[in-house]
Amino acid sequence: MAEWAIAVQAVHKQFGRGKRRVHAVDDLTLEVQSGQVYGFLGPNGAGKTTTIRMILDLITPTKGQVRLFGQPVRHHAGVLNRVGALVEGATFYPYLTGRKNLEVLARTGGYFDPARIQSLLELVGMADRADRPARGYSTGMKQRMGVAAALLGNPDLVILDEPTNGLDPAGIQDMRSLIRRLVDEQGKTVFLSSHMLNEVEQICDRVAIINRGKLVREGAVKALLAEKTRLRIEASPVEKAMQILAPQWTLSADGDSSFYVQAGREQAPQIVERLVTSGSQVYQVMIQQQSLEELFFEATQGAN
Amino acid sequence: MVQVFRAEWEKIFGNRFMAMFLIWIYPVGTVTMLALTALVALLSVEMRESIRLAPPTWMDQALLTWTIVNSEIGRLFVVALAAQVFAAEYHHSMWKNLLPRRPRLHLFLNKFLTMGVIVLFAFISMSVIAGIGSGIVVWLAGGTYGPVPTAELLREFLPVVGNELLVAFLAALFATCYAALACVITHSMVMATLAALLITIGEQTIPIILLWIGSLANAPELGRLWLWFPGYNLGNLASWGRDGQGYVPLFLQGINVEAPSALTSLVVIIVWLAFLIGVSTWYFRRQDIMN
């Protein structure tokens, strides 16, 4: 049986009281299997960071509980030693150098090892700038150091909240490949919260989308995207072809020579046959999946 | 635990500006004062003459430092340092990086431990520097620095200085507790410093308040409550070490009150410290870390 790296069980978080009461997270249940990249998506204020903070025992759920690797996370309980995290923008002691910051964090965790710190600095491309005070770091440099800090204790579960914020395109690409390597080569689990939907689509195995504190979609990326495939058909004459299919399928026009049919791959031969037998000329049939971006907007705007 | 202590130490001393003004000021300030005195002694015949005629003893000099650190101004530096130590994590949004690595209780109590060690380091170094440095000043002035530290003299002196050290340390711990509590509530260095100072100074007004309420209620014995407060017990403990007897505050001398023993005062102080550390730790453990 697969081990759940994260199990968020009917968690609810409420801030404030009376008229000022805000339900940041509302009856959220999530299960993240070990050894995968799990994307956690949602618009601003959806409750992503609150959920991450509850996973890390930084804030207490009003109801429900969070378990990591089968153990409840409340009051640390030792299981957080298996977790490394970058939460809501990397922060450091500005007066210490980047290296010293990592040393302080490593000592706090009880896994101080100068060689590991050096190798992590090299991994995130900060080795040559590690001995400068952190106050002079750009956002991108801080993010790189934040990822190094998250990996200090060689954790089994890495939680990254917007890790590519402030990174240049090359940095984003490096981060993407690093995240995949952590899972594919080192067997870690990565829980990734990001606004970069294209990035999530490329590297995540599963995603959860939350909106207003509630889970609105969850599943394997491939399966979610395959849920809504459509066929783009280039045929002539277009009007006639659309008339033939209209009674059975939902259609939408796409320029003068093609149109979309809301149908899956398995229906393509039937549609083509229908068109050909009725005298239409079919030039091209393309199967199109919806993008994660489309899925995200559908899920979050639909809920709104 | 050694590693966590080391991490806290590096954070505190890594902030050079803070370390200079709130920690190094004790030994460096003492060295500076002594250097200035030595310079004046070298330049002024009258000064040399006065030192030669009435040279201070090393015992007086070593004890003088404790008077300074036990003063309200001396306490100010401890409060400010404690506020920096406890509020730094809120100020730099560092709790989110630290808490997943170690239980809250460990991290919070470690701050008290580190503060205690730093305060001891600062106070003891100041006392030792004052004792030795004054000897150099007296020597420069051509005087005799005494008395010779015989075993018998040390046997008498060490308990006295030890008691002063204990009182100073406990007072510093109270200041740290007030600052810690204010920090976990306000998350602000400035607010924590102000709040801790207000509590430290405000405690001295409690006898007046008790007297006032006592006179209104026609119950002067209400003043006895002051004997259960940290401020009185610190003073009583110091009095036992310095004079070999406790003290009864002037406003309580009209009613039949006896000064508690040194041990009683020590127990009261420990209970208060345990309560204050417990409250701030309890509050911190339940706190949501939002930044």
XYZ file of C-alpha atoms in Angstrom:
595
model
C 0.000 0.000 0.000
C 1.310 3.430 -0.930
C 2.439 5.653 1.928
C 0.721 9.009 2.264
C 3.346 11.681 2.649
C 0.639 14.205 3.494
C -2.873 13.516 4.684
C -4.981 16.609 5.314
C -8.138 15.308 6.937
C -11.301 17.453 6.982
C -9.284 20.479 7.958
C -10.949 23.763 8.695
C -9.268 27.043 9.602
C -11.125 30.070 10.733
C -9.606 33.457 11.534
C -11.309 36.126 13.583
C -14.644 36.028 15.345
C -18.141 37.349 14.867
C -18.554 39.565 11.833
C -14.828 39.467 11.164
C -14.793 35.682 10.898
C -13.041 34.375 7.792
C -13.034 30.731 6.728
C -9.585 30.482 5.175
C -9.787 26.717 4.721
C -13.092 24.884 4.707
C -13.320 21.135 5.209
C -10.275 20.382 3.087
C -9.187 16.792 2.575
C -6.068 15.974 0.581
C -3.892 12.924 0.317
C -0.467 13.149 -1.242
C 1.208 9.894 -2.088
C 4.962 9.574 -1.588
C 7.326 9.829 -4.548
C 5.495 12.329 -6.711
C 5.311 16.006 -7.516
C 1.962 17.253 -6.255
C 0.744 20.605 -7.500
C -1.355 22.750 -5.219
C -3.166 25.473 -7.085
C -5.594 28.210 -6.309
C -6.162 31.911 -6.839
C -4.785 34.459 -4.373
C -6.503 34.101 -1.011
C -7.745 30.598 -1.808
C -6.110 29.182 1.324
C -2.981 27.610 -0.169
C -0.468 29.186 2.195
C -2.765 28.671 5.193
C -2.931 24.975 4.276
C 0.853 24.794 3.913
C 1.281 26.496 7.268
C -1.058 23.954 8.855
C 0.936 21.127 7.261
C 4.058 22.599 8.861
C 2.371 23.105 12.252
C 2.892 26.853 12.012
C -0.823 27.387 12.522
C -3.364 25.163 14.203
C -6.426 23.904 12.329
C -9.724 24.959 13.882
C -11.000 21.451 13.062
C -9.535 18.348 11.474
C -5.971 17.190 11.485
C -2.879 16.935 9.360
C -0.771 13.780 9.260
C 2.639 13.460 7.697
C 3.894 9.983 6.905
C 1.084 8.635 9.048
C 1.881 10.701 12.137
C -0.085 13.690 13.414
C 1.858 16.877 12.931
C 0.562 18.826 15.943
C 3.270 19.978 18.353
C 6.003 18.813 16.014
C 6.074 15.201 17.204
C 9.351 14.610 15.371
C 7.795 13.913 11.991
C 8.581 17.415 10.761
C 12.236 16.372 10.752
C 11.367 14.614 7.484
C 10.100 17.827 5.924
C 11.880 20.746 4.267
C 9.935 23.814 3.272
C 10.074 27.130 1.517
C 7.008 29.065 2.635
C 5.685 32.275 1.088
C 8.950 33.832 -0.066
C 12.355 32.992 1.321
C 13.390 35.007 4.368
C 16.761 35.239 6.074
C 18.599 37.140 8.760
C 19.714 40.113 6.658
C 22.870 40.757 8.663
C 24.226 37.209 8.203
C 25.742 35.886 4.990
C 23.797 33.352 2.961
C 26.129 30.592 4.112
C 25.837 31.630 7.758
C 22.056 31.628 7.430
C 22.149 28.057 6.181
C 24.532 27.126 8.994
C 22.187 28.605 11.597
C 19.206 26.741 10.120
C 21.175 23.496 9.906
C 22.330 23.819 13.512
C 18.728 24.492 14.569
C 17.657 21.292 12.860
C 20.605 19.362 14.318
C 22.070 18.401 10.928
C 24.950 20.841 10.554
C 27.340 19.648 7.867
C 29.517 22.232 6.046
C 30.076 19.872 3.100
C 26.328 19.450 2.566
C 25.801 23.209 2.803
C 28.489 23.753 0.147
C 26.981 21.115 -2.139
C 23.509 22.664 -1.783
C 24.901 26.107 -2.526
C 26.401 24.675 -5.704
C 23.160 22.884 -6.537
C 21.148 26.119 -6.420
C 23.894 28.150 -8.117
C 24.688 30.340 -5.116
C 28.163 29.079 -4.162
C 29.918 32.198 -5.424
C 27.523 34.570 -3.647
C 27.058 32.661 -0.405
C 29.484 34.777 1.579
C 27.679 38.058 0.984
C 25.198 39.413 3.540
C 21.677 38.251 2.733
C 20.383 41.832 2.867
C 21.906 42.392 -0.577
C 20.232 39.409 -2.242
C 17.689 39.836 -5.003
C 14.338 38.033 -4.774
C 15.613 35.352 -7.144
C 18.776 34.815 -5.095
C 16.696 34.543 -1.923
C 14.447 31.975 -3.589
C 17.478 29.887 -4.581
C 18.811 30.094 -1.020
C 15.329 29.242 0.246
C 15.335 26.034 -1.780
C 18.794 25.198 -0.407
C 17.468 25.832 3.104
C 14.515 23.531 2.442
C 16.849 20.729 1.382
C 19.290 21.106 4.299
C 18.035 18.167 6.322
C 17.799 15.881 3.269
C 14.012 15.711 3.793
C 11.683 13.058 2.392
C 8.997 15.664 1.769
C 9.822 19.035 0.224
C 7.156 21.738 0.371
C 7.743 24.601 -2.032
C 5.443 27.594 -1.986
C 5.943 29.618 -5.179
C 9.603 28.601 -5.595
C 10.013 30.298 -8.979
C 8.929 33.761 -7.803
C 11.547 36.251 -8.900
C 13.548 33.744 -10.933
C 14.642 34.488 -14.499
C 13.647 32.042 -17.293
C 16.898 30.082 -16.908
C 16.341 29.923 -13.156
C 12.787 28.677 -13.679
C 14.064 25.947 -15.981
C 16.749 24.967 -13.426
C 14.127 24.838 -10.688
C 11.857 22.675 -12.818
C 14.565 20.163 -13.522
C 15.697 20.205 -9.881
C 12.173 19.420 -8.660
C 11.827 16.521 -11.085
C 15.275 15.204 -10.119
C 14.350 15.300 -6.427
C 11.458 12.973 -7.157
C 12.793 10.809 -9.993
C 16.354 10.325 -8.743
C 16.091 10.739 -4.984
C 12.581 9.411 -4.385
C 11.429 12.479 -2.499
C 7.924 13.884 -2.505
C 7.466 17.469 -3.620
C 4.376 19.472 -2.687
C 4.434 22.449 -5.010
C 2.278 25.524 -4.779
C 2.625 27.743 -7.792
C 0.860 30.286 -9.954
C 2.867 29.192 -12.981
C 0.273 26.829 -14.424
C 2.417 25.915 -17.394
C 5.195 24.904 -15.031
C 2.825 22.840 -12.877
C 1.411 21.120 -15.953
C 4.907 20.153 -17.019
C 6.272 18.792 -13.774
C 3.400 17.662 -11.545
C 2.021 14.137 -11.384
C -1.149 15.183 -9.588
C -2.781 18.496 -8.794
C -5.330 19.837 -6.397
C -7.130 23.091 -7.086
C -8.653 24.957 -4.179
C -10.849 27.998 -4.200
C -12.188 29.921 -1.209
C -10.711 27.303 1.061
C -12.478 24.376 -0.578
C -11.114 21.681 -2.816
C -12.651 22.058 -6.268
C -10.646 19.618 -8.410
C -8.113 16.903 -7.650
C -6.510 14.199 -9.688
C -3.670 13.039 -11.903
C -2.686 15.820 -14.301
C -3.011 13.614 -17.377
C -6.436 12.346 -16.378
C -7.762 15.799 -15.541
C -6.586 17.239 -18.819
C -7.943 14.267 -20.784
C -11.378 14.769 -19.219
C -12.185 17.486 -21.654
C -10.699 16.711 -25.028
C -12.078 18.154 -28.227
C -11.502 17.508 -31.877
C -10.491 20.261 -34.253
C -11.733 19.318 -37.683
C -10.773 20.987 -40.904
C -13.417 20.069 -43.464
C -15.153 21.463 -46.553
C -17.743 22.747 -46.792
C -17.634 23.720 -43.134
C -21.290 24.702 -42.810
C -22.490 21.392 -44.196
C -20.112 19.403 -42.003
C -21.335 21.239 -38.932
C -24.964 20.644 -39.872
C -24.306 16.918 -40.119
C -22.730 16.697 -36.665
C -24.843 19.258 -34.814
C -27.686 16.917 -33.749
C -25.292 14.632 -31.891
C -22.352 16.762 -30.673
C -21.655 20.195 -29.302
C -19.809 22.277 -31.884
C -18.069 25.623 -32.068
C -16.684 27.395 -35.087
C -12.974 28.036 -35.541
C -12.445 30.317 -38.487
C -13.644 29.718 -42.061
C -12.405 26.201 -42.642
C -12.485 24.372 -39.322
C -14.578 23.817 -36.205
C -14.401 22.148 -32.807
C -16.361 19.105 -31.692
C -16.659 18.341 -27.974
C -15.657 14.709 -28.244
C -12.880 12.372 -27.244
C -10.280 10.494 -29.215
C -12.370 7.329 -29.323
C -15.183 9.136 -31.165
C -12.932 10.498 -33.911
C -13.355 7.555 -36.355
C -17.155 7.697 -36.043
C -17.217 11.429 -36.700
C -14.880 11.198 -39.683
C -16.935 8.335 -41.128
C -20.153 10.331 -40.729
C -18.648 13.332 -42.515
C -17.127 11.312 -45.356
C -20.294 9.301 -46.013
C -22.323 12.496 -46.155
C -20.041 13.947 -48.809
C -17.842 16.299 -46.770
C -14.150 16.427 -47.420
C -12.077 16.001 -44.279
C -8.562 17.462 -44.451
C -7.375 17.274 -40.855
C -8.530 16.000 -37.473
C -6.593 17.051 -34.381
C -7.240 15.856 -30.830
C -6.876 18.773 -28.428
C -6.705 18.468 -24.649
C -7.620 21.409 -22.495
C -4.653 23.091 -20.826
C -4.226 23.235 -17.069
C -4.837 26.954 -17.359
C -8.258 26.331 -18.895
C -9.022 23.706 -16.263
C -7.914 26.086 -13.504
C -10.099 28.945 -14.701
C -13.044 26.663 -15.247
C -12.676 25.240 -11.746
C -12.092 28.492 -9.922
C -14.388 30.799 -11.873
C -17.136 28.213 -11.950
C -17.004 28.044 -8.181
C -17.102 31.820 -7.942
C 20.750 21.133 22.262
C 24.335 22.394 21.946
C 23.767 22.988 18.228
C 20.581 24.991 18.880
C 22.417 27.042 21.484
C 25.241 27.637 19.010
C 22.731 28.704 16.345
C 21.171 31.244 18.719
C 24.599 32.486 19.728
C 25.614 32.988 16.084
C 22.406 34.844 15.344
C 22.907 37.203 18.271
C 26.607 37.889 17.763
C 26.156 37.935 13.977
C 24.086 41.065 14.413
C 27.168 43.157 15.113
C 25.327 46.405 15.672
C 23.114 44.861 18.320
C 25.983 42.905 19.906
C 28.136 46.016 20.133
C 25.490 48.168 21.809
C 23.817 45.601 23.992
C 26.482 42.999 24.870
C 29.987 44.240 24.172
C 29.065 47.537 25.787
C 29.592 45.908 29.189
C 33.248 44.840 28.798
C 34.145 47.429 26.144
C 32.462 50.213 28.111
C 34.380 49.198 31.222
C 37.674 49.133 29.306
C 36.901 52.556 27.832
C 36.077 54.055 31.220
C 39.254 52.621 32.704
C 41.333 53.833 29.752
C 39.940 57.344 30.160
C 40.635 57.247 33.910
C 44.180 56.029 33.203
C 44.680 58.806 30.656
C 43.480 61.452 33.105
C 45.695 59.905 35.775
C 48.689 60.102 33.444
C 47.979 63.716 32.521
C 46.922 65.076 35.907
C 49.228 65.206 38.914
C 46.259 65.894 41.217
C 44.429 62.835 39.960
C 47.499 60.629 40.510
C 47.912 62.085 43.968
C 44.270 61.432 44.922
C 44.470 57.832 43.671
C 47.760 57.313 45.527
C 46.322 58.661 48.765
C 43.029 56.757 48.611
C 43.446 53.854 46.200
C 40.306 51.774 45.542
C 40.422 48.093 46.459
C 39.901 45.432 43.818
C 36.973 44.158 45.868
C 35.203 47.539 45.726
C 35.812 47.743 42.011
C 34.581 44.228 41.310
C 31.419 44.902 43.361
C 30.806 48.303 41.799
C 29.906 46.683 38.491
C 26.998 44.840 40.075
C 25.569 48.105 41.349
C 25.626 49.360 37.765
C 24.038 46.281 36.183
C 21.396 46.162 38.914
C 20.398 49.765 38.282
C 17.388 50.717 36.145
C 19.722 51.922 33.380
C 21.702 48.699 33.539
C 18.436 46.770 33.294
C 17.487 48.781 30.184
C 20.239 47.132 28.151
C 19.140 43.662 29.225
C 15.527 44.419 28.337
C 16.537 45.785 24.932
C 18.737 42.759 24.253
C 15.993 40.319 25.273
C 13.488 42.145 23.072
C 15.894 41.865 20.142
C 16.532 38.181 20.788
C 12.864 37.233 21.065
C 11.399 39.595 18.479
C 14.062 39.020 15.799
C 12.297 35.921 14.512
C 9.027 37.834 14.087
C 10.800 40.858 12.645
C 12.679 38.847 10.009
C 9.814 36.333 9.475
C 12.131 33.536 10.531
C 9.842 31.432 12.728
C 8.449 29.762 9.597
C 11.998 28.570 8.791
C 12.867 27.513 12.317
C 9.758 25.873 13.744
C 9.597 22.938 11.327
C 13.175 22.088 12.338
C 12.776 21.904 16.112
C 9.864 21.849 18.601
C 8.690 25.271 19.726
C 9.421 24.524 23.362
C 13.093 23.781 22.625
C 13.562 26.896 20.539
C 11.841 29.176 22.996
C 13.579 27.858 26.097
C 16.867 27.937 24.226
C 16.449 31.689 23.885
C 16.198 32.002 27.671
C 19.267 29.821 28.087
C 21.294 31.813 25.576
C 20.194 35.093 27.132
C 21.246 33.806 30.558
C 24.690 32.757 29.329
C 25.245 36.022 27.462
C 24.190 38.096 30.458
C 26.527 36.116 32.716
C 29.353 36.460 30.191
C 28.799 40.221 29.920
C 28.452 40.835 33.657
C 31.355 38.624 34.746
C 33.704 39.989 32.089
C 32.768 43.511 33.180
C 33.468 42.702 36.820
C 36.800 41.020 36.077
C 37.917 43.840 33.780
C 36.935 46.425 36.403
C 38.891 44.541 39.085
C 42.041 44.119 36.996
C 41.830 47.405 35.081
C 41.509 49.496 38.235
C 44.732 47.847 39.425
C 46.473 49.106 36.302
C 45.145 52.622 36.892
C 46.340 52.553 40.513
C 49.701 51.195 39.386
C 50.023 53.995 36.812
C 49.247 56.502 39.552
C 51.966 54.935 41.698
C 49.547 53.663 44.367
C 49.129 50.287 46.017
C 46.261 48.079 44.857
C 45.121 45.765 47.532
C 44.447 43.963 49.652
C 46.449 40.846 48.830
C 43.887 38.180 47.861
C 44.537 35.625 50.585
C 42.505 32.429 50.859
C 40.690 33.795 53.893
C 39.825 37.034 52.135
C 38.574 35.175 49.081
C 36.458 32.954 51.315
C 34.753 36.082 52.625
C 34.579 37.944 49.358
C 33.451 35.260 46.927
C 30.071 34.594 48.612
C 29.375 38.346 48.595
C 30.226 38.735 44.921
C 28.457 35.450 44.181
C 25.266 36.769 45.766
C 25.527 40.018 43.804
C 26.012 37.962 40.659
C 22.994 35.799 41.508
C 20.783 38.834 42.135
C 21.954 40.519 38.934
C 21.397 37.333 36.973
C 17.913 36.789 38.410
C 17.002 40.426 37.783
C 18.219 40.040 34.193
C 16.078 36.907 33.872
C 13.017 38.839 35.036
C 13.725 41.537 32.467
C 14.118 38.783 29.857
C 10.809 37.191 30.877
C 8.944 40.485 30.622
C 10.503 41.159 27.213
C 9.759 37.614 26.000
C 6.130 37.822 27.057
C 5.734 41.246 25.468
C 7.418 39.947 22.278
C 5.162 36.956 21.769
C 2.144 39.205 22.240
C 3.223 42.269 20.242
C 5.735 40.690 17.759
C 7.589 44.002 17.888
C 11.037 44.813 19.256
C 10.126 48.396 20.126
C 6.824 47.508 21.750
C 8.433 44.642 23.633
C 11.230 46.876 24.924
C 8.771 49.546 26.028
C 6.392 47.051 27.597
C 9.177 45.239 29.453
C 10.583 48.533 30.697
C 7.167 49.667 31.849
C 6.686 46.420 33.760
C 10.186 46.614 35.281
C 9.761 50.218 36.377
C 6.044 49.859 37.079
C 6.739 47.111 39.604
C 8.400 49.711 41.822
C 5.082 51.559 42.075
C 3.272 48.525 43.490
C 4.108 49.429 47.149
C 2.584 52.871 46.580
C -0.556 51.337 45.084
C -0.799 48.836 47.942
C -0.376 51.628 50.480
C -3.049 53.693 48.774
C -5.534 50.823 48.602
C -4.621 49.889 52.191
C -5.353 53.397 53.426
C -8.640 53.557 51.497
C -9.729 50.198 52.849
C -8.306 50.927 56.257
C -6.225 47.767 55.957
C -2.529 48.690 56.166
C -1.600 45.007 56.288
C -2.364 44.899 52.549
C 1.161 46.238 52.175
C 2.420 42.797 53.160
C 1.522 41.637 49.662
C 4.624 43.452 48.439
C 6.684 40.738 50.139
C 5.450 38.339 47.428
C 6.593 40.412 44.480
C 9.862 39.833 42.559
C 11.141 43.374 43.172
C 11.060 43.036 46.940
C 12.520 39.531 46.980
C 15.427 40.506 44.743
C 16.193 43.370 47.117
C 15.825 41.101 50.151
C 18.156 38.512 48.630
C 20.737 41.204 47.909
C 20.394 42.495 51.468
C 21.038 39.030 52.947
C 24.218 38.721 50.840
C 25.493 42.229 51.535
C 24.472 42.787 55.182
C 23.752 39.288 56.445
C 20.107 40.203 57.143
C 16.911 40.834 55.253
C 15.236 44.183 54.969
C 11.794 45.471 55.775
C 10.646 48.303 53.528
C 10.120 51.611 55.297
C 6.390 51.658 54.596
C 5.938 48.281 56.305
C 7.875 49.146 59.431
C 4.721 50.425 61.159
C 3.125 46.992 61.111
C 4.567 43.820 62.517
C 6.490 42.438 59.500
C 9.593 40.297 59.451
C 11.835 40.010 56.434
C 11.657 36.549 54.849
C 14.791 34.408 54.838
C 17.086 34.399 51.810
C 15.866 30.929 50.927
C 12.213 32.015 51.021
C 12.988 34.948 48.758
C 14.886 32.662 46.388
C 11.939 30.256 46.252
C 9.492 33.117 45.596
C 11.746 34.376 42.807
C 12.037 30.930 41.236
C 8.255 30.452 41.345
C 7.748 33.822 39.667
C 10.331 33.021 36.988
C 8.802 29.612 36.344
C 5.367 31.246 36.070
C 6.544 33.947 33.653
C 8.541 31.538 31.478
C 5.625 29.110 31.574
C 3.067 31.720 30.529
C 5.156 33.052 27.633
C 6.008 29.522 26.459
C 2.359 28.418 26.701
C 1.263 31.455 24.723
C 3.962 30.909 22.102
C 3.121 27.221 21.672
C -0.505 28.067 20.888
C 0.336 30.943 18.581
C -0.361 30.889 14.844
C 2.726 31.975 12.932
C 1.295 34.109 10.173
C 4.313 35.933 8.746
